[in-house]
Amino acid sequence: MTKRFRSLLLGGAMIALAAPAYAQTQTILEDERTTLAAGVEDPGVAAWNMERVHAISPPPGFYDPDTFFSPTRMMEMFRERQAAEEAGEELPPLPVRMNFSNTDIAFTGDLVVLGNYHGVNFYDTSVEGAPEHVASLVCPGGQGDVSIHGDLMFMSVEENKGRLDCGVGGVEGEVSAERFRGIRIFDISDLQNIRQVAAVQTCRGSHTHTLVPNPDDPSMVYIYNSATSGVRATDELEICSTGDPEENPETALYSIDVIAVPLDAPENAAIVNRPRIFADRDTGEIAGLWRGGRAGVATQRTATTNHCHDITVYPELGIAAGACSGNGILLDISDPENPARLSELFDPDMAYWHSATFNNTGDTVIFTDEWGGGIGARCRAEDPANWGANLVAKIDGTTLQGVSFFKLPSVQGEAENCVAHNGSLVPIPGRDIFVQSWYQGGISIIDFTDPANLKEIAYFDQGPVYEDELILAGYWSAYWRDGKIYGSEIVRGLHVFELLPSDMLSEAELAAAMQAVEPEAANVQTQTAITWNDHPDVAHAYLDQLARGESVDAELIERAREAVARWEDGRPNRRGMRRLANDLSEAMEGVEGRDAKRMAELSGLLRRAAS
């Protein structure tokens, strides 16, 4: 029995645990990002191999510096309320929390749809210059996670103040028919007349959600609802009750909600399943995964697996990756109404499994750890390098296997909330590239082509809001869309970035990313296989990648460059391209790994171009 395994048993694990990720130690150093000047409007900036091209402030009605969320001030106010209560005095008001915080992003056509605790904002990217704000929807209730399908927009609501009618007055009392917590559905076909067409009440509200297409019926989509809040009263919603499953087998804890949405009648959307995806396979015990707490004397406090924070689905492969508080899990979603757990992963270095992203081939997953809930300084020099980081896992058949950790490789200050958060793939053919937000740690571009050796290849960062006080701010999400990176800055608005060519990412690779076929609507947690147009830029990208290695003879690469240049000039030598494709296929013998796949992709591309 190893020391590490003994520590897991001492932590009270009641399940058979998958092997923890290899716990290598990353070196986190100070760099130009470490001591940037503070400022709300004009903080210091550091950038490497990328640039910010637009910074769009929040629209009127979605910004109030008096409501900036300070964790320290919140604790002080709670202590004041406790003291007043004990003294029998009038209670001071509850602290203001995140009222106008920007949150997650969805895309449809030329629109960027930016969620917010107060509602949603819409930006048109088809105009010259910066995206133009074209509409707002005021509908408070937090946290405003959004997704799009056709003319329908879906929105997560989790706070008790959320009203069924989207009003701003809040809701009084523990039980109220006016309260709404769950998934709102809007018709956004006319942005000047957005209509709520359905509101599906759930027991724990909705923190995030994921759209899942029905493979057998295009007129139906499902929603996997991930809820992290407390369970509402049975008197308010009769399907709800709380408690440990040993005492209450009907508890609303330890499940997700599956909501069916008929696209031609969204007003009939309803919960159709609340699967027990955390159950023990052998005993059927509902609470079958990690029970929370410390996994050993020298480890941190970890979350209980009684909910998912976020689920990313990959419908073309019939799988989903769940970031489920105390565990990362892999789901079979071939029957989307009845998701079934295939594998689970635990690691004592992961405090709170927060989100997940597959690579394009679906055999690698990046899980993020929101250690401290995103409101703490967690990238300081004294913080462990494996805490608040990404855990990279491989999928071996149907089993998750932890491989490595990666944390923002820059020491951040006491006034900067910093931890791993949301990101998406950058569609570079032949490589796995990830753009990721780290709250006030900024935005980082990471190469995870080799899942055991992640490498940062570009970054952007700005100084804290205030020099001496931590305010919840920074990038909530950073996603690629049509050649740009869109960042949701919690207090400062919508920011737009471009990548720059470098030794780490060639001009041809960036041009090839523009050849990726973009879906009409993009919801990052609903991943689709990236495909590229048959274009010379894609061939150039593969050649640049092969030239970095030693798998292919230099003479063959040069011949290929000449052939692709002729194709690019509109005078392709089709016979020569077919011969070159054959030569690449022959040269693949004995080559392993990613270079073999690049050669196969390039060979196939040349054959298609020559046909």
Coordinates of C-alpha atoms in Angstrom, one line a residue:
M1 CA 0.0 0.0 0.0
T2 CA 1.5 3.3 -1.1
K3 CA 1.6 6.3 1.1
R4 CA -0.6 8.2 -1.3
F5 CA -3.3 5.4 -1.3
R6 CA -3.2 5.3 2.5
S7 CA -3.9 9.0 2.6
L8 CA -7.0 8.5 0.4
L9 CA -8.4 5.9 2.7
L10 CA -7.8 8.1 5.7
G11 CA -9.8 10.8 4.0
G12 CA -12.9 8.7 4.1
A13 CA -13.2 7.8 0.4
M14 CA -16.1 5.2 0.1
I15 CA -15.4 4.4 -3.5
A16 CA -12.9 2.7 -5.7
L17 CA -10.8 5.6 -6.9
A18 CA -9.3 5.9 -10.4
A19 CA -5.6 6.5 -10.4
P20 CA -4.7 10.1 -9.5
A21 CA -3.0 12.3 -12.1
Y22 CA 0.7 12.3 -12.1
A23 CA 1.6 14.9 -9.6
Q24 CA 4.5 16.7 -11.2
T25 CA 5.6 20.0 -9.8
Q26 CA 5.3 23.0 -12.1
T27 CA 7.6 25.9 -11.5
I28 CA 5.6 29.2 -11.2
L29 CA 7.7 32.2 -11.6
E30 CA 7.3 36.0 -11.5
D31 CA 7.2 37.7 -14.9
E32 CA 6.0 40.9 -16.4
R33 CA 2.4 40.0 -15.4
T34 CA 3.2 39.8 -11.7
T35 CA 3.3 43.5 -10.8
L36 CA 1.0 45.3 -13.2
A37 CA -0.5 48.6 -12.1
A38 CA -4.0 48.6 -10.7
G39 CA -7.0 50.5 -12.2
V40 CA -10.6 50.0 -13.2
E41 CA -10.3 51.9 -16.4
D42 CA -6.7 51.9 -17.3
P43 CA -4.7 49.2 -15.5
G44 CA -1.3 48.1 -16.6
V45 CA -1.2 45.5 -19.4
A46 CA 1.2 42.7 -20.4
A47 CA 0.8 40.8 -23.7
W48 CA 2.9 38.1 -25.5
N49 CA 2.0 36.8 -28.9
M50 CA -1.5 38.2 -28.7
E51 CA -3.1 41.7 -28.5
R52 CA -6.3 43.2 -27.3
V53 CA -8.0 44.9 -30.3
H54 CA -11.2 46.1 -28.6
A55 CA -12.3 46.8 -25.1
I56 CA -16.1 47.6 -24.9
S57 CA -17.4 48.9 -21.6
P58 CA -20.7 47.6 -20.2
P59 CA -23.8 49.3 -21.6
P60 CA -25.9 51.6 -19.4
G61 CA -27.8 49.8 -16.7
F62 CA -25.1 47.1 -16.4
Y63 CA -22.4 48.8 -14.5
D64 CA -22.2 50.2 -11.0
P65 CA -18.8 50.4 -9.2
D66 CA -20.7 50.6 -5.9
T67 CA -21.7 47.0 -6.4
F68 CA -18.3 45.6 -7.1
F69 CA -18.0 42.4 -5.1
S70 CA -15.4 42.4 -2.3
P71 CA -15.1 39.1 -0.5
T72 CA -13.5 40.8 2.5
R73 CA -16.2 43.4 2.8
M74 CA -18.8 40.7 2.4
M75 CA -17.4 38.8 5.4
E76 CA -17.3 42.1 7.4
M77 CA -21.0 42.7 6.7
F78 CA -22.0 39.2 7.7
R79 CA -20.1 39.6 11.0
E80 CA -22.0 42.9 11.5
R81 CA -25.3 41.2 10.9
Q82 CA -24.4 38.5 13.3
A83 CA -23.4 41.0 16.0
A84 CA -26.6 42.9 15.5
E85 CA -28.7 39.8 15.7
E86 CA -27.1 38.7 18.9
A87 CA -27.6 42.2 20.4
G88 CA -31.3 42.3 19.3
E89 CA -30.7 45.3 17.1
E90 CA -32.0 46.0 13.6
L91 CA -30.1 44.0 11.0
P92 CA -28.0 45.9 8.5
P93 CA -28.8 45.1 4.8
L94 CA -27.4 42.0 3.2
P95 CA -24.2 42.6 1.2
V96 CA -24.5 43.3 -2.5
R97 CA -23.1 40.4 -4.5
M98 CA -22.2 40.3 -8.1
N99 CA -25.3 42.3 -9.3
F100 CA -23.8 43.3 -12.6
S101 CA -21.1 40.7 -13.2
N102 CA -20.5 39.6 -16.7
T103 CA -20.5 35.8 -17.1
D104 CA -20.5 33.3 -19.9
I105 CA -20.7 33.8 -23.7
A106 CA -22.6 32.2 -26.5
F107 CA -22.5 32.9 -30.3
T108 CA -25.0 32.9 -33.1
G109 CA -24.3 34.2 -36.6
D110 CA -22.6 37.5 -36.1
L111 CA -23.9 38.0 -32.6
V112 CA -21.9 37.7 -29.4
V113 CA -24.3 37.0 -26.5
L114 CA -22.9 38.0 -23.2
G115 CA -24.6 36.7 -20.0
N116 CA -24.7 38.8 -16.9
Y117 CA -26.2 38.5 -13.4
H118 CA -28.6 41.3 -14.4
G119 CA -29.6 39.9 -17.8
V120 CA -28.0 39.5 -21.2
N121 CA -26.3 41.9 -23.7
F122 CA -26.1 41.4 -27.5
Y123 CA -23.2 42.6 -29.7
D124 CA -23.0 42.7 -33.5
T125 CA -19.6 41.7 -34.9
S126 CA -20.5 42.3 -38.5
V127 CA -19.8 46.0 -38.2
E128 CA -16.5 47.7 -39.0
G129 CA -14.3 48.0 -35.9
A130 CA -15.4 47.1 -32.4
P131 CA -18.5 44.9 -31.9
E132 CA -21.6 47.1 -31.6
H133 CA -24.0 46.7 -28.6
V134 CA -27.4 46.2 -30.2
A135 CA -29.7 45.1 -27.5
S136 CA -30.0 44.3 -23.8
L137 CA -32.4 42.1 -21.8
V138 CA -32.9 43.0 -18.2
C139 CA -33.8 39.9 -16.2
P140 CA -31.8 39.5 -13.0
G141 CA -31.4 36.3 -11.1
G142 CA -27.7 35.2 -11.7
Q143 CA -25.7 33.7 -13.0
G144 CA -27.0 34.2 -16.5
D145 CA -25.2 31.3 -18.3
V146 CA -26.6 31.5 -21.9
S147 CA -26.8 29.2 -24.9
I148 CA -28.5 29.5 -28.3
H149 CA -30.4 27.1 -30.6
G150 CA -32.0 28.8 -33.6
D151 CA -34.1 31.6 -32.4
L152 CA -34.2 30.3 -28.9
M153 CA -32.0 31.5 -26.1
F154 CA -31.6 29.5 -22.8
M155 CA -30.6 31.2 -19.6
S156 CA -29.6 29.8 -16.2
V157 CA -31.2 31.4 -13.0
E158 CA -30.1 30.4 -9.6
E159 CA -30.7 33.2 -7.1
N160 CA -33.7 33.4 -4.8
K161 CA -34.3 37.0 -6.0
G162 CA -35.1 35.7 -9.5
R163 CA -38.7 36.5 -10.5
L164 CA -40.9 34.6 -12.9
D165 CA -41.6 37.8 -14.8
C166 CA -38.0 39.0 -15.0
G167 CA -38.7 41.9 -12.7
V168 CA -36.0 43.7 -10.8
G169 CA -37.9 43.9 -7.4
G170 CA -36.7 40.6 -6.1
V171 CA -38.9 38.1 -4.2
E172 CA -39.7 38.2 -0.5
G173 CA -40.2 35.2 1.8
E174 CA -39.0 31.6 1.7
V175 CA -42.0 30.5 -0.4
S176 CA -43.4 32.5 -3.2
A177 CA -45.3 31.8 -6.4
E178 CA -43.4 34.8 -8.0
R179 CA -39.9 33.2 -7.5
F180 CA -38.1 31.6 -10.5
R181 CA -35.0 29.4 -10.3
G182 CA -34.3 27.2 -13.3
I183 CA -34.0 27.6 -17.0
R184 CA -35.6 30.4 -18.9
I185 CA -36.3 30.1 -22.6
F186 CA -36.6 33.2 -24.8
D187 CA -37.5 33.9 -28.4
I188 CA -34.8 36.2 -29.7
S189 CA -35.9 36.3 -33.3
D190 CA -36.5 40.1 -32.8
L191 CA -33.9 41.5 -30.5
Q192 CA -36.0 44.6 -29.9
N193 CA -38.9 42.4 -28.7
I194 CA -37.4 39.5 -26.8
R195 CA -40.1 37.3 -25.4
Q196 CA -39.8 34.7 -22.6
V197 CA -41.7 31.7 -23.9
A198 CA -41.0 29.2 -21.1
A199 CA -39.5 28.9 -17.6
V200 CA -38.7 25.5 -16.3
Q201 CA -38.5 25.5 -12.5
T202 CA -35.9 23.3 -10.9
C203 CA -35.2 22.3 -7.3
R204 CA -31.7 23.9 -7.0
G205 CA -32.1 26.6 -9.8
S206 CA -29.5 26.6 -12.5
H207 CA -25.8 27.5 -12.2
T208 CA -24.9 26.3 -15.7
H209 CA -26.5 24.3 -18.4
T210 CA -25.6 22.4 -21.6
L211 CA -27.6 21.9 -24.8
V212 CA -27.7 18.3 -26.1
P213 CA -29.2 17.6 -29.5
N214 CA -31.4 14.6 -29.9
P215 CA -29.6 12.3 -32.5
D216 CA -33.0 10.7 -33.5
D217 CA -35.2 13.8 -33.5
P218 CA -33.9 17.2 -34.8
S219 CA -37.1 18.8 -33.5
M220 CA -36.0 18.1 -29.9
V221 CA -33.1 19.3 -27.8
Y222 CA -32.2 18.3 -24.3
I223 CA -30.8 20.5 -21.5
Y224 CA -28.5 19.1 -18.9
N225 CA -29.0 21.4 -16.0
S226 CA -26.2 21.7 -13.4
A227 CA -27.3 23.3 -10.1
T228 CA -25.1 24.1 -7.2
S229 CA -27.4 26.0 -4.8
G230 CA -29.5 24.8 -1.9
V231 CA -32.8 22.9 -2.5
R232 CA -35.9 25.1 -2.5
A233 CA -38.8 24.3 -0.2
T234 CA -41.3 21.6 -1.1
D235 CA -44.1 24.1 -0.5
E236 CA -42.7 26.2 -3.3
L237 CA -42.0 23.3 -5.8
E238 CA -43.5 20.0 -4.8
I239 CA -40.9 17.8 -6.6
C240 CA -38.2 19.2 -4.3
S241 CA -36.9 17.9 -1.0
T242 CA -33.5 17.8 0.5
G243 CA -31.4 15.8 2.9
D244 CA -28.9 12.9 2.9
P245 CA -30.0 10.1 0.6
E246 CA -29.8 7.6 3.5
E247 CA -32.6 9.5 5.1
N248 CA -34.4 10.8 2.1
P249 CA -34.1 8.6 -1.1
E250 CA -36.0 11.3 -3.0
T251 CA -33.5 14.1 -2.2
A252 CA -32.9 16.6 -4.9
L253 CA -29.2 16.4 -4.2
Y254 CA -27.0 13.9 -6.1
S255 CA -28.5 14.3 -9.6
I256 CA -28.7 16.6 -12.6
D257 CA -31.9 17.7 -14.4
V258 CA -32.6 16.5 -18.0
I259 CA -35.0 18.9 -19.6
A260 CA -36.7 18.1 -23.0
V261 CA -37.4 21.1 -25.2
P262 CA -39.7 20.5 -28.2
L263 CA -38.4 23.2 -30.6
D264 CA -41.7 23.8 -32.3
A265 CA -43.4 24.2 -28.9
P266 CA -40.8 25.3 -26.4
E267 CA -43.5 26.3 -24.0
N268 CA -43.9 22.6 -23.3
A269 CA -40.3 22.2 -22.1
A270 CA -40.2 20.0 -19.0
I271 CA -37.9 17.9 -16.8
V272 CA -38.0 14.4 -18.1
N273 CA -35.3 12.8 -15.9
R274 CA -33.2 13.4 -12.8
P275 CA -30.6 10.6 -13.3
R276 CA -28.5 9.4 -10.3
I277 CA -25.2 9.7 -12.2
F278 CA -23.1 9.6 -9.0
A279 CA -24.5 6.2 -7.8
D280 CA -22.3 3.3 -6.7
R281 CA -22.2 0.8 -9.6
D282 CA -22.4 -2.2 -7.3
T283 CA -24.7 -1.2 -4.5
G284 CA -26.8 1.5 -6.2
E285 CA -26.1 3.8 -3.3
I286 CA -27.0 7.3 -4.6
A287 CA -24.0 9.0 -3.0
G288 CA -21.5 6.8 -4.6
L289 CA -18.7 9.1 -5.4
W290 CA -16.4 11.4 -3.4
R291 CA -17.8 12.4 0.0
G292 CA -15.7 15.6 0.3
G293 CA -13.3 16.8 2.9
R294 CA -9.5 16.2 3.1
A295 CA -8.0 13.2 1.4
G296 CA -5.0 13.3 3.7
V297 CA -3.2 15.4 6.3
A298 CA -1.3 17.5 3.8
T299 CA -4.1 18.0 1.4
Q300 CA -6.8 20.5 0.9
R301 CA -10.5 20.5 1.6
T302 CA -12.4 19.1 -1.4
A303 CA -16.0 19.3 -2.5
T304 CA -18.7 16.6 -2.1
T305 CA -19.9 15.1 -5.3
N306 CA -23.6 15.8 -5.0
H307 CA -23.9 18.0 -8.2
C308 CA -22.1 18.9 -11.4
H309 CA -20.8 22.4 -11.9
D310 CA -20.6 22.1 -15.6
I311 CA -21.0 19.3 -18.3
T312 CA -19.4 19.4 -21.7
V313 CA -21.0 17.1 -24.3
Y314 CA -19.5 15.8 -27.5
P315 CA -22.7 14.4 -29.2
E316 CA -20.9 13.1 -32.3
L317 CA -18.9 10.8 -30.1
G318 CA -21.8 10.1 -27.7
I319 CA -19.9 11.1 -24.6
A320 CA -19.8 14.0 -22.1
A321 CA -17.3 15.1 -19.5
G322 CA -18.8 16.2 -16.2
A323 CA -16.9 18.5 -13.8
C324 CA -18.9 17.4 -10.8
S325 CA -17.5 19.1 -7.7
G326 CA -15.5 16.3 -6.1
N327 CA -15.0 14.2 -9.2
G328 CA -14.4 14.4 -13.0
I329 CA -16.7 11.9 -14.7
L330 CA -17.2 10.5 -18.2
L331 CA -20.7 9.9 -19.4
D332 CA -22.3 7.8 -22.2
I333 CA -24.9 10.1 -23.7
S334 CA -25.8 8.0 -26.7
D335 CA -29.3 8.0 -25.1
P336 CA -29.3 11.7 -24.1
E337 CA -32.4 11.4 -22.0
N338 CA -30.6 8.7 -19.9
P339 CA -26.9 9.6 -19.4
A340 CA -24.9 6.9 -17.8
R341 CA -21.6 7.2 -16.0
L342 CA -18.7 5.3 -17.7
S343 CA -15.8 6.4 -15.5
E344 CA -14.8 8.8 -12.7
L345 CA -11.6 10.4 -11.6
F346 CA -10.6 11.7 -8.3
D347 CA -7.4 13.6 -7.4
P348 CA -6.6 15.1 -4.0
D349 CA -5.1 18.1 -5.7
M350 CA -8.5 19.0 -7.2
A351 CA -10.6 21.0 -4.7
Y352 CA -13.6 21.7 -7.0
W353 CA -14.0 20.2 -10.5
H354 CA -15.4 23.1 -12.4
S355 CA -15.4 22.7 -16.2
A356 CA -14.2 20.4 -19.0
T357 CA -13.1 20.6 -22.6
F358 CA -12.3 17.8 -25.0
N359 CA -9.7 18.0 -27.6
N360 CA -11.0 17.6 -31.2
T361 CA -10.4 13.9 -31.4
G362 CA -12.2 13.4 -28.1
D363 CA -9.5 11.3 -26.4
T364 CA -8.1 14.0 -24.1
V365 CA -10.0 16.2 -21.6
I366 CA -8.9 19.3 -19.8
F367 CA -10.6 19.6 -16.4
T368 CA -10.3 22.9 -14.5
D369 CA -10.2 23.3 -10.7
E370 CA -11.9 26.4 -9.2
W371 CA -10.1 26.2 -6.0
G372 CA -11.5 28.8 -3.6
G373 CA -14.6 29.4 -5.8
G374 CA -13.0 32.1 -8.0
I375 CA -13.0 34.8 -5.3
G376 CA -9.6 34.2 -3.8
A377 CA -6.0 35.0 -4.6
R378 CA -4.8 31.5 -5.6
C379 CA -1.9 32.2 -7.9
R380 CA 0.5 33.7 -5.3
A381 CA 4.1 32.5 -5.0
E382 CA 3.2 30.5 -1.9
D383 CA 0.2 28.7 -3.4
P384 CA 0.7 25.0 -4.5
A385 CA 1.4 24.7 -8.3
N386 CA -1.1 21.8 -8.6
W387 CA -4.0 23.5 -6.9
G388 CA -6.4 25.7 -8.8
A389 CA -4.9 24.3 -12.0
N390 CA -6.0 22.2 -15.0
L391 CA -5.9 18.5 -14.8
V392 CA -5.4 16.9 -18.2
A393 CA -6.9 13.4 -18.6
K394 CA -6.7 10.8 -21.3
I395 CA -9.6 8.6 -22.2
D396 CA -8.5 5.0 -22.5
G397 CA -11.4 3.2 -24.0
T398 CA -14.1 4.3 -21.6
T399 CA -11.8 5.1 -18.7
L400 CA -10.4 8.5 -17.6
Q401 CA -6.7 8.5 -16.7
G402 CA -5.1 11.6 -15.2
V403 CA -1.9 12.6 -16.9
S404 CA -0.7 16.0 -15.8
F405 CA -1.4 19.4 -14.2
F406 CA -0.9 22.8 -15.6
K407 CA -1.3 26.1 -13.8
L408 CA -1.0 29.7 -15.0
P409 CA 2.8 30.0 -15.1
S410 CA 2.9 33.5 -13.6
V411 CA 2.8 34.6 -10.0
Q412 CA -0.1 37.0 -9.3
G413 CA -0.8 39.4 -6.4
E414 CA -2.9 39.4 -3.3
A415 CA -5.5 41.7 -5.0
E416 CA -6.1 39.4 -7.9
N417 CA -8.6 36.5 -7.8
C418 CA -6.9 33.9 -9.9
V419 CA -7.8 30.2 -10.6
A420 CA -8.4 28.0 -13.7
H421 CA -11.7 28.9 -15.5
N422 CA -13.5 28.7 -18.8
G423 CA -11.9 28.3 -22.2
S424 CA -12.3 26.7 -25.6
L425 CA -10.3 25.1 -28.4
V426 CA -8.5 27.3 -30.9
P427 CA -9.0 25.4 -34.2
I428 CA -5.4 24.9 -35.3
P429 CA -5.3 21.7 -37.5
G430 CA -2.7 19.2 -36.3
R431 CA -2.4 20.6 -32.8
D432 CA -4.5 20.9 -29.6
I433 CA -4.6 24.5 -28.6
F434 CA -6.7 25.9 -25.7
V435 CA -7.5 29.5 -24.9
Q436 CA -8.3 29.9 -21.2
S437 CA -9.4 32.5 -18.8
W438 CA -7.9 32.7 -15.3
Y439 CA -10.0 35.6 -13.8
Q440 CA -7.5 38.3 -12.9
G441 CA -4.7 36.1 -14.0
G442 CA -5.7 37.1 -17.5
I443 CA -5.9 34.9 -20.6
S444 CA -3.5 32.2 -21.6
I445 CA -3.1 30.2 -24.8
I446 CA -1.9 26.7 -24.0
D447 CA -0.6 23.9 -26.3
F448 CA -1.8 20.5 -25.0
T449 CA -0.9 18.5 -28.0
D450 CA 1.3 16.4 -25.7
P451 CA -1.0 16.0 -22.7
A452 CA 1.9 15.2 -20.5
N453 CA 3.8 18.4 -21.3
L454 CA 1.6 21.5 -21.6
K455 CA 3.1 24.7 -22.8
E456 CA 2.0 28.3 -22.7
I457 CA 2.4 30.0 -26.1
A458 CA 0.7 33.4 -25.7
Y459 CA -0.9 35.4 -22.9
F460 CA -2.7 38.7 -22.0
D461 CA -3.0 40.1 -18.6
Q462 CA -4.0 43.4 -16.9
G463 CA -3.5 44.7 -13.4
P464 CA -6.0 44.3 -10.6
V465 CA -9.0 46.6 -10.1
Y466 CA -7.7 48.1 -6.9
E467 CA -4.1 47.9 -5.6
D468 CA -5.0 47.0 -2.0
E469 CA -8.3 45.2 -2.2
L470 CA -9.4 42.1 -4.0
I471 CA -12.5 42.7 -6.1
L472 CA -14.1 39.9 -8.1
A473 CA -13.0 40.7 -11.6
G474 CA -11.0 39.4 -14.5
Y475 CA -11.9 37.1 -17.3
W476 CA -14.8 34.7 -16.7
S477 CA -14.6 33.1 -20.2
A478 CA -12.3 33.4 -23.2
Y479 CA -13.6 31.7 -26.3
W480 CA -12.5 31.5 -30.0
R481 CA -14.9 32.6 -32.7
D482 CA -14.2 33.2 -36.3
G483 CA -10.6 34.4 -36.0
K484 CA -11.0 36.4 -32.7
I485 CA -10.9 35.6 -29.0
Y486 CA -13.8 37.1 -27.0
G487 CA -13.2 37.6 -23.3
S488 CA -16.0 38.3 -20.8
E489 CA -14.4 40.7 -18.2
I490 CA -16.5 40.5 -15.1
V491 CA -16.6 44.3 -14.4
R492 CA -15.0 45.9 -17.4
G493 CA -17.1 44.5 -20.3
L494 CA -16.4 42.6 -23.5
H495 CA -12.9 42.4 -24.7
V496 CA -11.7 41.2 -28.1
F497 CA -8.2 39.7 -28.9
E498 CA -6.2 38.5 -31.9
L499 CA -3.4 36.0 -31.9
L500 CA -0.1 37.1 -33.4
P501 CA 2.3 34.9 -35.4
S502 CA 5.3 33.7 -33.5
D503 CA 7.8 30.9 -33.1
M504 CA 5.1 29.1 -31.2
L505 CA 2.3 29.5 -33.7
S506 CA 3.1 30.3 -37.4
E507 CA 1.3 32.7 -39.7
A508 CA 0.2 29.7 -41.7
E509 CA -1.3 27.9 -38.6
L510 CA -3.3 31.1 -37.8
A511 CA -4.5 31.3 -41.4
A512 CA -5.5 27.7 -41.2
A513 CA -7.6 28.4 -38.1
M514 CA -9.6 30.8 -40.3
Q515 CA -10.5 27.8 -42.5
A516 CA -12.3 26.0 -39.7
V517 CA -16.0 25.6 -40.5
E518 CA -17.9 27.5 -37.9
P519 CA -21.3 26.4 -36.7
E520 CA -24.1 28.9 -37.0
A521 CA -24.6 28.9 -33.2
A522 CA -21.7 28.0 -30.9
N523 CA -22.2 27.0 -27.3
V524 CA -18.8 26.0 -26.0
Q525 CA -20.1 23.3 -23.7
T526 CA -21.7 21.6 -26.7
Q527 CA -18.6 20.6 -28.6
T528 CA -18.8 19.7 -32.2
A529 CA -16.0 18.1 -34.3
I530 CA -13.9 20.8 -36.0
T531 CA -13.4 20.4 -39.7
W532 CA -11.4 22.6 -42.1
N533 CA -12.0 23.6 -45.7
D534 CA -9.6 22.0 -48.2
H535 CA -7.4 25.1 -48.6
P536 CA -3.6 25.7 -49.1
D537 CA -3.4 27.4 -45.7
V538 CA -4.3 24.1 -44.0
A539 CA -1.6 22.3 -46.0
H540 CA 1.0 25.1 -45.0
A541 CA 0.0 24.6 -41.4
Y542 CA 0.7 20.9 -41.5
L543 CA 4.0 21.5 -43.2
D544 CA 5.1 24.0 -40.6
Q545 CA 4.4 21.5 -37.9
L546 CA 6.2 18.7 -39.7
A547 CA 9.2 21.0 -40.3
R548 CA 9.5 21.5 -36.5
G549 CA 10.1 17.7 -36.0
E550 CA 12.4 15.1 -37.5
S551 CA 9.8 12.6 -38.8
V552 CA 9.8 13.8 -42.4
D553 CA 12.8 14.3 -44.7
A554 CA 13.5 17.9 -45.5
E555 CA 13.5 17.3 -49.2
L556 CA 10.0 15.9 -49.1
I557 CA 8.8 18.9 -47.1
E558 CA 10.3 21.2 -49.7
R559 CA 8.7 19.4 -52.5
A560 CA 5.4 19.6 -50.7
R561 CA 5.8 23.4 -50.1
E562 CA 6.4 23.9 -53.8
A563 CA 3.3 21.9 -54.7
V564 CA 1.1 23.8 -52.3
A565 CA 2.5 27.1 -53.5
R566 CA 1.4 26.2 -57.1
W567 CA -2.0 25.2 -55.7
E568 CA -2.2 28.5 -53.9
D569 CA -1.3 30.4 -57.1
G570 CA -4.1 28.7 -59.0
R571 CA -1.9 26.5 -61.1
P572 CA -1.9 23.1 -59.3
N573 CA 0.1 20.2 -60.7
R574 CA -2.5 17.6 -60.0
R575 CA -0.5 14.6 -61.0
G576 CA 2.4 15.9 -58.9
M577 CA 0.1 16.3 -55.9
R578 CA -1.1 12.8 -56.2
R579 CA 2.4 11.5 -56.4
L580 CA 3.3 13.6 -53.4
A581 CA 0.4 12.3 -51.5
N582 CA 1.6 8.7 -52.2
D583 CA 5.1 9.6 -51.1
L584 CA 3.8 11.0 -47.8
S585 CA 1.8 7.9 -47.2
E586 CA 4.9 5.7 -47.8
A587 CA 7.0 8.0 -45.5
M588 CA 4.4 7.4 -42.7
E589 CA 5.7 3.9 -42.2
G590 CA 7.7 3.9 -39.0
V591 CA 6.4 7.3 -37.9
E592 CA 4.3 7.4 -34.7
G593 CA 2.4 9.9 -32.8
R594 CA 1.0 13.2 -33.9
D595 CA 3.4 13.6 -36.9
A596 CA 1.9 10.4 -38.4
K597 CA -1.6 11.9 -38.1
R598 CA -0.4 15.2 -39.7
M599 CA 1.2 13.3 -42.6
A600 CA -2.0 11.3 -43.1
E601 CA -4.2 14.5 -43.0
L602 CA -1.9 16.3 -45.4
S603 CA -1.8 13.3 -47.8
G604 CA -5.5 13.1 -47.8
L605 CA -5.8 16.9 -48.3
L606 CA -3.5 16.8 -51.4
R607 CA -5.4 13.9 -52.9
R608 CA -8.7 15.8 -52.5
A609 CA -7.2 18.9 -54.0
A610 CA -5.8 17.0 -56.9
S611 CA -9.1 15.3 -57.7

